[in-house]
Coordinates of C-alpha atoms and ligand atoms in Angstrom, one line a residue:
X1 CA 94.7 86.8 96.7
X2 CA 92.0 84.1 97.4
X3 CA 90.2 86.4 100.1
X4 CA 89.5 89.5 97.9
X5 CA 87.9 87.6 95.2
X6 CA 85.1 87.4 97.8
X7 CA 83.4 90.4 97.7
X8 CA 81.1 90.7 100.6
X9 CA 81.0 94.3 101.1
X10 CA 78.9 95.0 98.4
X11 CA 75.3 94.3 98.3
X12 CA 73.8 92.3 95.4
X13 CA 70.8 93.0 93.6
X14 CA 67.5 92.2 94.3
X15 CA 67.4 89.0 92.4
X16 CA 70.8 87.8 92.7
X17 CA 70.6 85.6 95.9
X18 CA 68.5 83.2 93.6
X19 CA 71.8 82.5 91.4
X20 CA 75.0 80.4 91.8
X21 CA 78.2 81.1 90.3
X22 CA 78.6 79.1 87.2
X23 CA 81.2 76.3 87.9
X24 CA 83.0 77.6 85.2
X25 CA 83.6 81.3 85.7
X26 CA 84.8 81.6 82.0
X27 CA 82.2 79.6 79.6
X28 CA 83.7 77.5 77.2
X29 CA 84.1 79.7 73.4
X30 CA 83.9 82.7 75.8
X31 CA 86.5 85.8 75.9
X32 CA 87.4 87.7 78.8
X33 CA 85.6 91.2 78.9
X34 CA 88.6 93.5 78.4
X35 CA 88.3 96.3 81.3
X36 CA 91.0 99.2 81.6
X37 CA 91.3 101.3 84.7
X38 CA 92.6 104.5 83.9
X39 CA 94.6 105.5 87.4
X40 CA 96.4 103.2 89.9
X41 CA 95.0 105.4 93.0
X42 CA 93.4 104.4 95.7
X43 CA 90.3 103.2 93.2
X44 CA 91.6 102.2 89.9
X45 CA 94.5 99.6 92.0
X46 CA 91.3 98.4 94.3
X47 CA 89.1 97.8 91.5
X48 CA 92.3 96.1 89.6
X49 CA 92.9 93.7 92.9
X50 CA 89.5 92.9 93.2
X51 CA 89.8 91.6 89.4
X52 CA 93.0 89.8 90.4
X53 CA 93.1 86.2 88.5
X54 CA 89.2 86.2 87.7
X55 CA 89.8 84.5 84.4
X56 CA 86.3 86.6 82.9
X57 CA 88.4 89.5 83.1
X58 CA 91.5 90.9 80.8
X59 CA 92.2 93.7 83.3
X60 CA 94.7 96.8 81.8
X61 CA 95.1 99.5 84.5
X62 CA 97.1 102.2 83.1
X63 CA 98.8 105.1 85.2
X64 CA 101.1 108.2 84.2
X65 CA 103.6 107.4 86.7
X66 CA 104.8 103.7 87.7
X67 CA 103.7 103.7 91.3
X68 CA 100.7 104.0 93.6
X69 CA 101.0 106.8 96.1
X70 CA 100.2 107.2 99.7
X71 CA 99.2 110.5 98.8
X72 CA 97.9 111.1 102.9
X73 CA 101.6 110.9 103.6
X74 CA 103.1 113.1 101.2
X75 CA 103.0 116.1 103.5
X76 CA 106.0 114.4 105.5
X77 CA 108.0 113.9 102.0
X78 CA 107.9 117.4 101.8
X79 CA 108.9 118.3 105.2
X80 CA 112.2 115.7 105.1
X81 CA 109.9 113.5 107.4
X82 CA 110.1 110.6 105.1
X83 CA 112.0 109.1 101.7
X84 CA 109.5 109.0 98.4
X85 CA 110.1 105.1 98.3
X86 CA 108.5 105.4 101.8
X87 CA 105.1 105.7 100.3
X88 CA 105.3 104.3 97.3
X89 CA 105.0 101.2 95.2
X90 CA 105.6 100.1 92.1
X91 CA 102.0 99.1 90.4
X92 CA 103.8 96.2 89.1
X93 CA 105.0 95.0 91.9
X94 CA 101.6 95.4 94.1
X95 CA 99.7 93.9 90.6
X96 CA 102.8 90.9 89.9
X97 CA 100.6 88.0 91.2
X98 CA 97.6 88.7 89.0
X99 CA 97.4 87.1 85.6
X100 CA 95.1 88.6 84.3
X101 CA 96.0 91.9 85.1
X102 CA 98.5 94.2 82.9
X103 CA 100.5 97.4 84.0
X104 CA 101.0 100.1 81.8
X105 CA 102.6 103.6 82.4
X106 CA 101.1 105.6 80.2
X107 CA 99.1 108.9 80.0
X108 CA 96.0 108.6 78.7
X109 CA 95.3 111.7 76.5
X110 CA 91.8 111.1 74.6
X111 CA 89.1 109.2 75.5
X112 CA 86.3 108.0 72.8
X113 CA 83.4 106.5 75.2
X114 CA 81.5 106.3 71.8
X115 CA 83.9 103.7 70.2
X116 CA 84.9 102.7 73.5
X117 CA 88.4 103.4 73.6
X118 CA 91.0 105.7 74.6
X119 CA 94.6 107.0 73.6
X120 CA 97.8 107.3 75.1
X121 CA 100.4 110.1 75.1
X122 CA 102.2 107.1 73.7
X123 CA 100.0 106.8 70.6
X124 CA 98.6 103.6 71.6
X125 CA 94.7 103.2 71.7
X126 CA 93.3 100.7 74.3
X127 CA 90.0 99.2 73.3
X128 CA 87.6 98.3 76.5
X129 CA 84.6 96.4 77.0
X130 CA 84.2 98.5 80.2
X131 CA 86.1 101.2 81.6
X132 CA 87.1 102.8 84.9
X133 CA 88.3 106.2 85.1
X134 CA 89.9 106.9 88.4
X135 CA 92.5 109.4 86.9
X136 CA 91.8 111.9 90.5
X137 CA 91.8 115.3 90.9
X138 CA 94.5 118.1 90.0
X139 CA 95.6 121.6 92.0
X140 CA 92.9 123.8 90.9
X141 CA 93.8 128.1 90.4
X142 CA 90.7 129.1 90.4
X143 CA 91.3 130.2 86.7
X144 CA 94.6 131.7 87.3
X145 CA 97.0 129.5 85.4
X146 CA 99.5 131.8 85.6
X147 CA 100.0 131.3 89.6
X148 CA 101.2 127.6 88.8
X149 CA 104.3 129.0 87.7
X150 CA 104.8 130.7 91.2
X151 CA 103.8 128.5 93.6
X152 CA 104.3 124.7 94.5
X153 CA 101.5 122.0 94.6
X154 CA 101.1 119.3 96.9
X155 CA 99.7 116.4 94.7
X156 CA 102.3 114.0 93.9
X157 CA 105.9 113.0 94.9
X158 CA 107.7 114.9 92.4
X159 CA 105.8 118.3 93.9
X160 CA 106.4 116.8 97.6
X161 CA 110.2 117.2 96.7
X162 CA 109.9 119.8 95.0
X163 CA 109.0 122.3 98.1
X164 CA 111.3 120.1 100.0
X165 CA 114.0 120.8 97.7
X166 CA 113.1 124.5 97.7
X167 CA 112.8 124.9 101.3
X168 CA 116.1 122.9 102.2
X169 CA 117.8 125.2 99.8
X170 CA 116.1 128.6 101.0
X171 CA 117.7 127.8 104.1
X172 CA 120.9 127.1 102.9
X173 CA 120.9 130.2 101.0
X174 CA 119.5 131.9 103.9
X175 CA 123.2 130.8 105.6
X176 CA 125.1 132.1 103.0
X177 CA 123.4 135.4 102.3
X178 CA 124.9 138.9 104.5
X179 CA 121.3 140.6 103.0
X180 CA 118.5 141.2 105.9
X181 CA 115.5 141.7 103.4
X182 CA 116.8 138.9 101.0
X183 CA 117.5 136.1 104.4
X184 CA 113.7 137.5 105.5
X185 CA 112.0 136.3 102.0
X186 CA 114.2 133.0 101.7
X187 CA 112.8 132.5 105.3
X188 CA 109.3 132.9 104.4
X189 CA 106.5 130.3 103.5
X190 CA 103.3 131.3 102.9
X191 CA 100.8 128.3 102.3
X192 CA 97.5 129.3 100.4
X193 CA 94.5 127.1 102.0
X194 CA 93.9 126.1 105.3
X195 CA 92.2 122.9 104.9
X196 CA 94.2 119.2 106.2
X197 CA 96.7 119.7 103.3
X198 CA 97.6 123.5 104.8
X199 CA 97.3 122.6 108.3
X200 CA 99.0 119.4 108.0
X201 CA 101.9 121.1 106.4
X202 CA 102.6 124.0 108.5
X203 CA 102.4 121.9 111.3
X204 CA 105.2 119.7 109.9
X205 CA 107.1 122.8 108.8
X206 CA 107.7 124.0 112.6
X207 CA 108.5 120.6 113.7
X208 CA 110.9 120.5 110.6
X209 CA 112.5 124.0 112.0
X210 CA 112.0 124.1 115.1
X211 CA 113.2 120.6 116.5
X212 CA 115.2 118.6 113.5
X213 CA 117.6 121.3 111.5
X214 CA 117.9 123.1 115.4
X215 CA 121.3 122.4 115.3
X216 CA 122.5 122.2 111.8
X217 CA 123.1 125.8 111.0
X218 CA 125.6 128.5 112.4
X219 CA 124.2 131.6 111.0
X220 CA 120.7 131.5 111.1
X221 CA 118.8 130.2 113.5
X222 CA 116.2 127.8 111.4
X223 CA 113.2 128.9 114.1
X224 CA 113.3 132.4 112.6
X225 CA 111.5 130.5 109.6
X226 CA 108.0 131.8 108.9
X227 CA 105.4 129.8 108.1
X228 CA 102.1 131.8 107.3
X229 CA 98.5 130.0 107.3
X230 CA 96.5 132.1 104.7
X231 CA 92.5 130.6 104.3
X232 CA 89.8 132.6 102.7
X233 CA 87.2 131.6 105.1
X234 CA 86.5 132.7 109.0
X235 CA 88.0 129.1 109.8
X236 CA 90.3 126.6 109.3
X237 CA 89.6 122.8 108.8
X238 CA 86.3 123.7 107.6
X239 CA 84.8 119.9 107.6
X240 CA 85.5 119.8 111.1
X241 CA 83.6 121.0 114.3
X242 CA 83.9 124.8 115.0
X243 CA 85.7 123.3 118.4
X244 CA 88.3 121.2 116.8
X245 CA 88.8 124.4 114.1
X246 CA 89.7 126.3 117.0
X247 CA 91.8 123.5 118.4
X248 CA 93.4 123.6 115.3
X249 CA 94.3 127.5 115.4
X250 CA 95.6 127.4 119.0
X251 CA 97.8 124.6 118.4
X252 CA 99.0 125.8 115.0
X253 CA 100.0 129.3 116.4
X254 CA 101.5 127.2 120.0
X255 CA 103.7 125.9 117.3
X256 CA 104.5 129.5 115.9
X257 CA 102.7 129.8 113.0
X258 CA 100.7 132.5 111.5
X259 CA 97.5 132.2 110.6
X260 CA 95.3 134.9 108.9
X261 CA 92.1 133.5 108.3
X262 CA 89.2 136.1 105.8
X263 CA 92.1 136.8 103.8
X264 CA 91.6 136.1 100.0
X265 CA 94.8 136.2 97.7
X266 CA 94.1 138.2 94.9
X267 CA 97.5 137.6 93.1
X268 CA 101.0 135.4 92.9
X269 CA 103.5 137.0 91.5
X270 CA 107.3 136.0 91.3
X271 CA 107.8 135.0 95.7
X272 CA 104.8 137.6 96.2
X273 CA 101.9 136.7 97.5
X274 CA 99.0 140.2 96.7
X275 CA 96.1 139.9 99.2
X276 CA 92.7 141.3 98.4
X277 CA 93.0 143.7 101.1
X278 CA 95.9 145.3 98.7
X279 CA 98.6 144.0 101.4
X280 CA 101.5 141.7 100.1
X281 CA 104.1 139.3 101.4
X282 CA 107.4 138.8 99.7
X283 CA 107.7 134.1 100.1
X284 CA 110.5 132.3 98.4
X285 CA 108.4 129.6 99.0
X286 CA 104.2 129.4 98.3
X287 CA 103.1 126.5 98.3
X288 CA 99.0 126.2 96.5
X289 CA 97.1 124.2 98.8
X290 CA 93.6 125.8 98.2
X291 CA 91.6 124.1 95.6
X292 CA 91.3 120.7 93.3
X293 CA 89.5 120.5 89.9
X294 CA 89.3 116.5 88.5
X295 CA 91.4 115.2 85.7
X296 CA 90.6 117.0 82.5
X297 CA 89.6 114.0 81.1
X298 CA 86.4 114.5 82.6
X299 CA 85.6 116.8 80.2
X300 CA 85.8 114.6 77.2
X301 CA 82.9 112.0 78.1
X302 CA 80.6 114.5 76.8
X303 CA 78.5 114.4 79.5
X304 CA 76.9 117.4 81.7
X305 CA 79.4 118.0 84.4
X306 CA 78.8 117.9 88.2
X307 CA 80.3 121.4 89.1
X308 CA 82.9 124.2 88.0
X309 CA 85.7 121.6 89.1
X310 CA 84.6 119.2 86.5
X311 CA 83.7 116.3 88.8
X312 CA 80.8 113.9 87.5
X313 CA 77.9 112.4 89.0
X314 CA 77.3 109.1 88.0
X315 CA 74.3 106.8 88.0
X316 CA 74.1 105.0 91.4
X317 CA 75.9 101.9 90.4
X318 CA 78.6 104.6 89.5
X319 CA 78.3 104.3 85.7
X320 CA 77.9 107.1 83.6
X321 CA 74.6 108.5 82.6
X322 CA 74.1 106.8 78.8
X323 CA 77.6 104.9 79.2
X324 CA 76.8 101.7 81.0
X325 CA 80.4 100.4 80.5
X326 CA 81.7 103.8 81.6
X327 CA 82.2 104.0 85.7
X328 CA 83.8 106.7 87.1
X329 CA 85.2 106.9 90.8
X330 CA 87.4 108.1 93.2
X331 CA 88.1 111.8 93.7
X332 CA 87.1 113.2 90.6
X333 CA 83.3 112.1 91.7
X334 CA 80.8 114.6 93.1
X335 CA 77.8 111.9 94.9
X336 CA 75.9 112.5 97.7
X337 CA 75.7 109.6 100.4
X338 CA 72.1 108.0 101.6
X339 CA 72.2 111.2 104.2
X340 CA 72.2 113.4 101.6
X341 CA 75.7 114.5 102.5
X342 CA 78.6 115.1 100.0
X343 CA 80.9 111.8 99.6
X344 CA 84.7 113.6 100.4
X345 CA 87.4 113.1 98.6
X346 CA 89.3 110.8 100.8
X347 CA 91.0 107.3 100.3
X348 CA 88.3 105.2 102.0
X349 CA 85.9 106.7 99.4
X350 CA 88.0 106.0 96.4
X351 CA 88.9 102.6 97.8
X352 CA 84.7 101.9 98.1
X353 CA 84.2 103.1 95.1
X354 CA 87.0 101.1 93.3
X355 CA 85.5 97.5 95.5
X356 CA 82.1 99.0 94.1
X357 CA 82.9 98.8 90.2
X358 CA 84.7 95.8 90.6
X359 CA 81.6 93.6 92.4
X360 CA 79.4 95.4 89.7
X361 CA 80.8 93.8 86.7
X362 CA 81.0 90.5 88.4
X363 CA 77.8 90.3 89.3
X364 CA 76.9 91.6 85.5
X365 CA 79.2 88.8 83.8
X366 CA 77.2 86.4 86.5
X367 CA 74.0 87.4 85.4
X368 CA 75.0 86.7 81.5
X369 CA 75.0 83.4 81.8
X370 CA 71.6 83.0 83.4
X371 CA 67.8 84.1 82.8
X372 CA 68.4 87.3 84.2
X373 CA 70.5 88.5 81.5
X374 CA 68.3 90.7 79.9
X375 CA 67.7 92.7 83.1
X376 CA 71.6 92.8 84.0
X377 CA 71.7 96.3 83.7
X378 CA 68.5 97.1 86.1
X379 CA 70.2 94.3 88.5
X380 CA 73.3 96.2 88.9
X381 CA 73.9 96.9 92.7
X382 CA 73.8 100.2 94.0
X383 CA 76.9 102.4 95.8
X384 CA 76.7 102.8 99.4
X385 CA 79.5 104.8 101.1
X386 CA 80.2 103.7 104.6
X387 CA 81.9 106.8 106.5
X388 CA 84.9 106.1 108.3
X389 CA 85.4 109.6 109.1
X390 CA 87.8 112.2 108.4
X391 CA 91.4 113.2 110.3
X392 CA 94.3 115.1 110.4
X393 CA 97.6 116.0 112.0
X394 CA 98.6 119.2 113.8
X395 CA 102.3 119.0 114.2
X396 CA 104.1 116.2 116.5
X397 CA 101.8 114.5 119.0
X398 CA 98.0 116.3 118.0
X399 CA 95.4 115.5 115.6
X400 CA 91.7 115.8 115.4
X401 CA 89.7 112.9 114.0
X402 CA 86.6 113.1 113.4
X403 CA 84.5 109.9 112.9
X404 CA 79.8 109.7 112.9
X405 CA 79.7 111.1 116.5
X406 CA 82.9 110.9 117.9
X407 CA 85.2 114.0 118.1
X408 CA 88.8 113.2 119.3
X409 CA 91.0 116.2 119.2
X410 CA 94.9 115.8 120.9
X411 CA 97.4 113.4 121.7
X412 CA 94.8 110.4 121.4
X413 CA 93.9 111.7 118.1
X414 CA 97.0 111.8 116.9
X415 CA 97.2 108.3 118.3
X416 CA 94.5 107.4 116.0
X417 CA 95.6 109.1 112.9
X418 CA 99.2 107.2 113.2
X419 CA 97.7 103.6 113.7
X420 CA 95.3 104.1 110.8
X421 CA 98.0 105.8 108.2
X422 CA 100.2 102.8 109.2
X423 CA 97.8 100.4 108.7
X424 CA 96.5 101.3 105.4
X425 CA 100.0 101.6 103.8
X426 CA 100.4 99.7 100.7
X427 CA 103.0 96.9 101.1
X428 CA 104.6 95.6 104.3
X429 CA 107.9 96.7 103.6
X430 CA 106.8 100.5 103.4
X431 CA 104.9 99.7 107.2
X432 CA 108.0 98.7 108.6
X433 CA 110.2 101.0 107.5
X434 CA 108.0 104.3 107.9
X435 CA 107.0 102.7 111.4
X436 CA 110.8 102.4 112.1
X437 CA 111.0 105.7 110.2
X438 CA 109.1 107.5 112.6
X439 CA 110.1 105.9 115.7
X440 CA 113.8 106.8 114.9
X441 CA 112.5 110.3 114.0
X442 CA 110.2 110.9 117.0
X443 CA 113.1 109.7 119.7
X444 CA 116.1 111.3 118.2
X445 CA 114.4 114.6 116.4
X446 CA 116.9 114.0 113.5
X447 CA 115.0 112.8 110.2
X448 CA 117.5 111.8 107.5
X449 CA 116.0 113.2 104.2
X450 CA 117.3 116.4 104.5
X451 CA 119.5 115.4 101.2
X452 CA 118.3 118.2 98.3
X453 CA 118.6 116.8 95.2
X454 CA 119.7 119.1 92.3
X455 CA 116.9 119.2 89.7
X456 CA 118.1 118.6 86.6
X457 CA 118.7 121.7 84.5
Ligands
LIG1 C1 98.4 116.0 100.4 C2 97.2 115.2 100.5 C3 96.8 114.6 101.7 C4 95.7 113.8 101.8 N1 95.4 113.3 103.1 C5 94.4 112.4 103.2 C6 94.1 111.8 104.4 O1 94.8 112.0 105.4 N2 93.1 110.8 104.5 C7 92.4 110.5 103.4 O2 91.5 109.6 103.4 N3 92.6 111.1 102.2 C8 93.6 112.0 102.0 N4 93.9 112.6 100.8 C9 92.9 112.4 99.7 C10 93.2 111.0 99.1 O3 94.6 110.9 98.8 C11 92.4 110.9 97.8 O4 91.0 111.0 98.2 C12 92.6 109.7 97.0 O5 94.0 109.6 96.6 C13 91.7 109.6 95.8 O6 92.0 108.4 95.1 P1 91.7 108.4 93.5 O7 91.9 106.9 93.2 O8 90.5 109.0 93.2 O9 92.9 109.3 92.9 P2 94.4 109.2 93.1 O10 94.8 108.5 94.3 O11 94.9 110.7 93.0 O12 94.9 108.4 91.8 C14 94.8 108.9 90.6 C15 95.8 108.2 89.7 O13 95.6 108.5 88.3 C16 96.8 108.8 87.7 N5 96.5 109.6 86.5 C17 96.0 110.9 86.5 N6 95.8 111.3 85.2 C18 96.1 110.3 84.4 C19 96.2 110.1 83.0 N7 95.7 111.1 82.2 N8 96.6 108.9 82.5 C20 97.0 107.9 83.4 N9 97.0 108.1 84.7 C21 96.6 109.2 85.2 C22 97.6 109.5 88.7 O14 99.0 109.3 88.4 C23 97.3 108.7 90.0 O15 98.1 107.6 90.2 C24 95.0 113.5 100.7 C25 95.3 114.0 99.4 C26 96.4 114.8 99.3 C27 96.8 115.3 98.0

């Protein structure tokens, strides 16, 4: 735990190299600030570990569910790829070695920056001295609520199941029915949004039916499955190059799926899908893979948001315009980088971000013990985003990454893109056994999470 107490990633401010770090990080008749994180993502758990068994700091880190999720993975939960436990881990269990940090699974409902505190589903309230929302961002209809009830989403491991549960079972009830229409609907997917979430997931889906369930069934042959690509735009992967968007559309259809790019769907009915052009496809499976919005909470900090989607733009040390003990980070943040460029919403961002807010009120409960204190607040260090580049996987064996000028598209790629999702995997356990996972998988063809799970009526 030693090494991440060390922060060097951050830069300090402008007069900080002229101070020490008091001997004694907590000063005698001092209380710890009391910080809660709401969201054990990628930011909230890096900002919490950062925090790990600094004794200034009475860390509460509250999430909804008990785990932090690999969420780049969760396409292969979905596809029978890999088991939810394969990435996940309990917060508890990441968070068990810091003292001074406490897990709670809660949802946080209300937030009050003005008496800085917030409430619970639970009915508790949690009073902060500072506080770190990193609650992420949620499927976004585009102000059709209505289609959630239609479609699946592909956010967390309960909706990762879910399509898995529903496309195991279409297939089996694709075996058992006699009717031609009804077998051509159960063997239907249509997935809305052709970004790495879409492409990722079709991709899987033909491995899924083309190699794995090959020889599981008698009556159907699991190939016949249609997977149809639907993305409003001329393009898919649209924060790619044009050249690895197209490498991305002749591998997808190699693999047999269909893509229809300009298409905008103008409704979701019950397994219907309505285009704009007034065509429609019949889907016992659509799975909503073309928009976020950030946490609702967002909208209760009264402050102006960033866009439509509810994001906020901090200050540049990532607090809150007026809120000085309110950061914000993580997906549900709309910032542009020093190049004037967007920061995406990916997991080296929110991990930044997280390492960011931590170092910040470090420095700030450094500076309150020395002359500077009165100038903590103009002291504070500034965000930087380093860009580690973006990636994504096009079936088995191709990927394009694509990282400041280098543009890898292919088996190499994919190379890449399995090395780095190994690597950042929380918890060795997980590594090893999605590493062993995938091996097995990748020799044999024959992943073992087929299992579908009743859900509980
Ligand atoms: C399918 C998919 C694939 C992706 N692939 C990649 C990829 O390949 N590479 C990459 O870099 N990024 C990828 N991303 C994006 C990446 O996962 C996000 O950028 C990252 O998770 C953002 O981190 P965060 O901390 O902001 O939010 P999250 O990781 O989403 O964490 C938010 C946390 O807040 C909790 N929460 C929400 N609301 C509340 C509440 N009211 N009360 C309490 N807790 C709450 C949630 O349970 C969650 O644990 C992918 C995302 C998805 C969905």
């Amino acid at each position: 735990m030693e090494e991440i107490l060390e922060d060097k990633s951050v830069e300090p401010g402008p007069l900080a190299p002229d101070l020490r770090l008091p001997k004694d990080p907590l000063p005698r008749g001092e209380s710890p600030r009391r910080v809660l994180i709401i969201g054990g993502g990628f930011a909230g758990l890096e900002c919490a570990r950062r925090l790990a068994n600094d004794r200034r700091f009475e860390v509460t880190i509250i999430d909804r569910t008990n785990h932090h999720l690999f969420q780049p993975l969760l396409y292969q939960v979905a596809t029978a790829s890999l088991a939810a436990p394969d990435i996940a881990r309990s917060l508890r269990q990441i968070l068990m070695k810091a003292s001074n940090v406490t897990v709670l699974m809660d949802e946080i409902t209300d937030l009050s920056p003005e008496i800085h505190s917030a409430k619970g589903k639970s009915g508790q309230a949690y009073a902060y001295d500072y506080l770190f929302l990193a609650a992420g961002v949620q499927t976004s209809f585009f102000g059709r609520p209505e289609w959630e009830a239609y479609t699946l989403g592909l956010k967390s491991l309960t909706e990762a199941q879910g399509i898995r549960r529903c496309v195991l079972s279409n297939l089996e009830k694709a075996e058992l029915t006699e009717c031609e229409e009804e077998r051509s609907r159960l063997m239907t997917v249509v997935i809305a949004g052709g970004g790495p979430t879409g492409v990722e997931l079709s991709g899987a889906f033909t491995d899924l039916v083309h190699r794995s369930l090959r020889d599981d069934f008698r009556r159907i042959d699991t190939s016949d499955l249609r997977v149809v690509l639907v993305e409003g735009s001329s393009r898919l992967l649209g924060a790619y190059s044009e050249k690895q968007s197209k490498y991305a559309l002749k591998r997808l259809e190699a693999l047999g799926v269909e893509i229809r790019t300009d298409t905008l769907v103008a409704d979701v009915t019950e397994q219907c899908v309505h285009f704009a052009d007034g065509s429609k496809l019949e889907a016992a499976a659509i799975i909503w893979a073309a928009g976020t919005e950030a946490n609702p909470l967002t909208r209760q900090l009264g402050v102006p948001l960033a866009d439509r989607a509810g994001r906020l733009t901090p200050e540049a040390d990532l607090s809150l315009p007026g809120f000085p003990e309110v950061f914000v980070g993580g997906d549900l943040v709309s910032l542009k980088d020093s190049k004037g460029s967007f920061i995406p919403g990916v997991a080296p961002a929110a991990v930044q971000m997280g390492r960011h807010v931590a170092a910040v009120l470090k420095e700030e409960r450094r500076l309150e013990n020395t002359r500077f204190k009165e100038q903590k607040l103009e002291l504070r260090p500034r965000f930087r985003y380093f860009d580690k580049g973006i990636m994504a996987i096009i079936g088995k064996n191709a990927a394009v990454v694509s990282s400041g000028k280098l543009r890898l598209t292919g088996f190499l790629a994919w190379l890449a893109w399995l090395f780095i999702h190994i690597l950042f995997l929380v918890g060795f356990r997980n590594k090893l056994s999605v590493l062993l996972g995938w091996a097995f998988a990748y020799a044999r063809n024959t992943p073992d999470t087929r299992i579908i799970v009743q859900k509980q009526e």
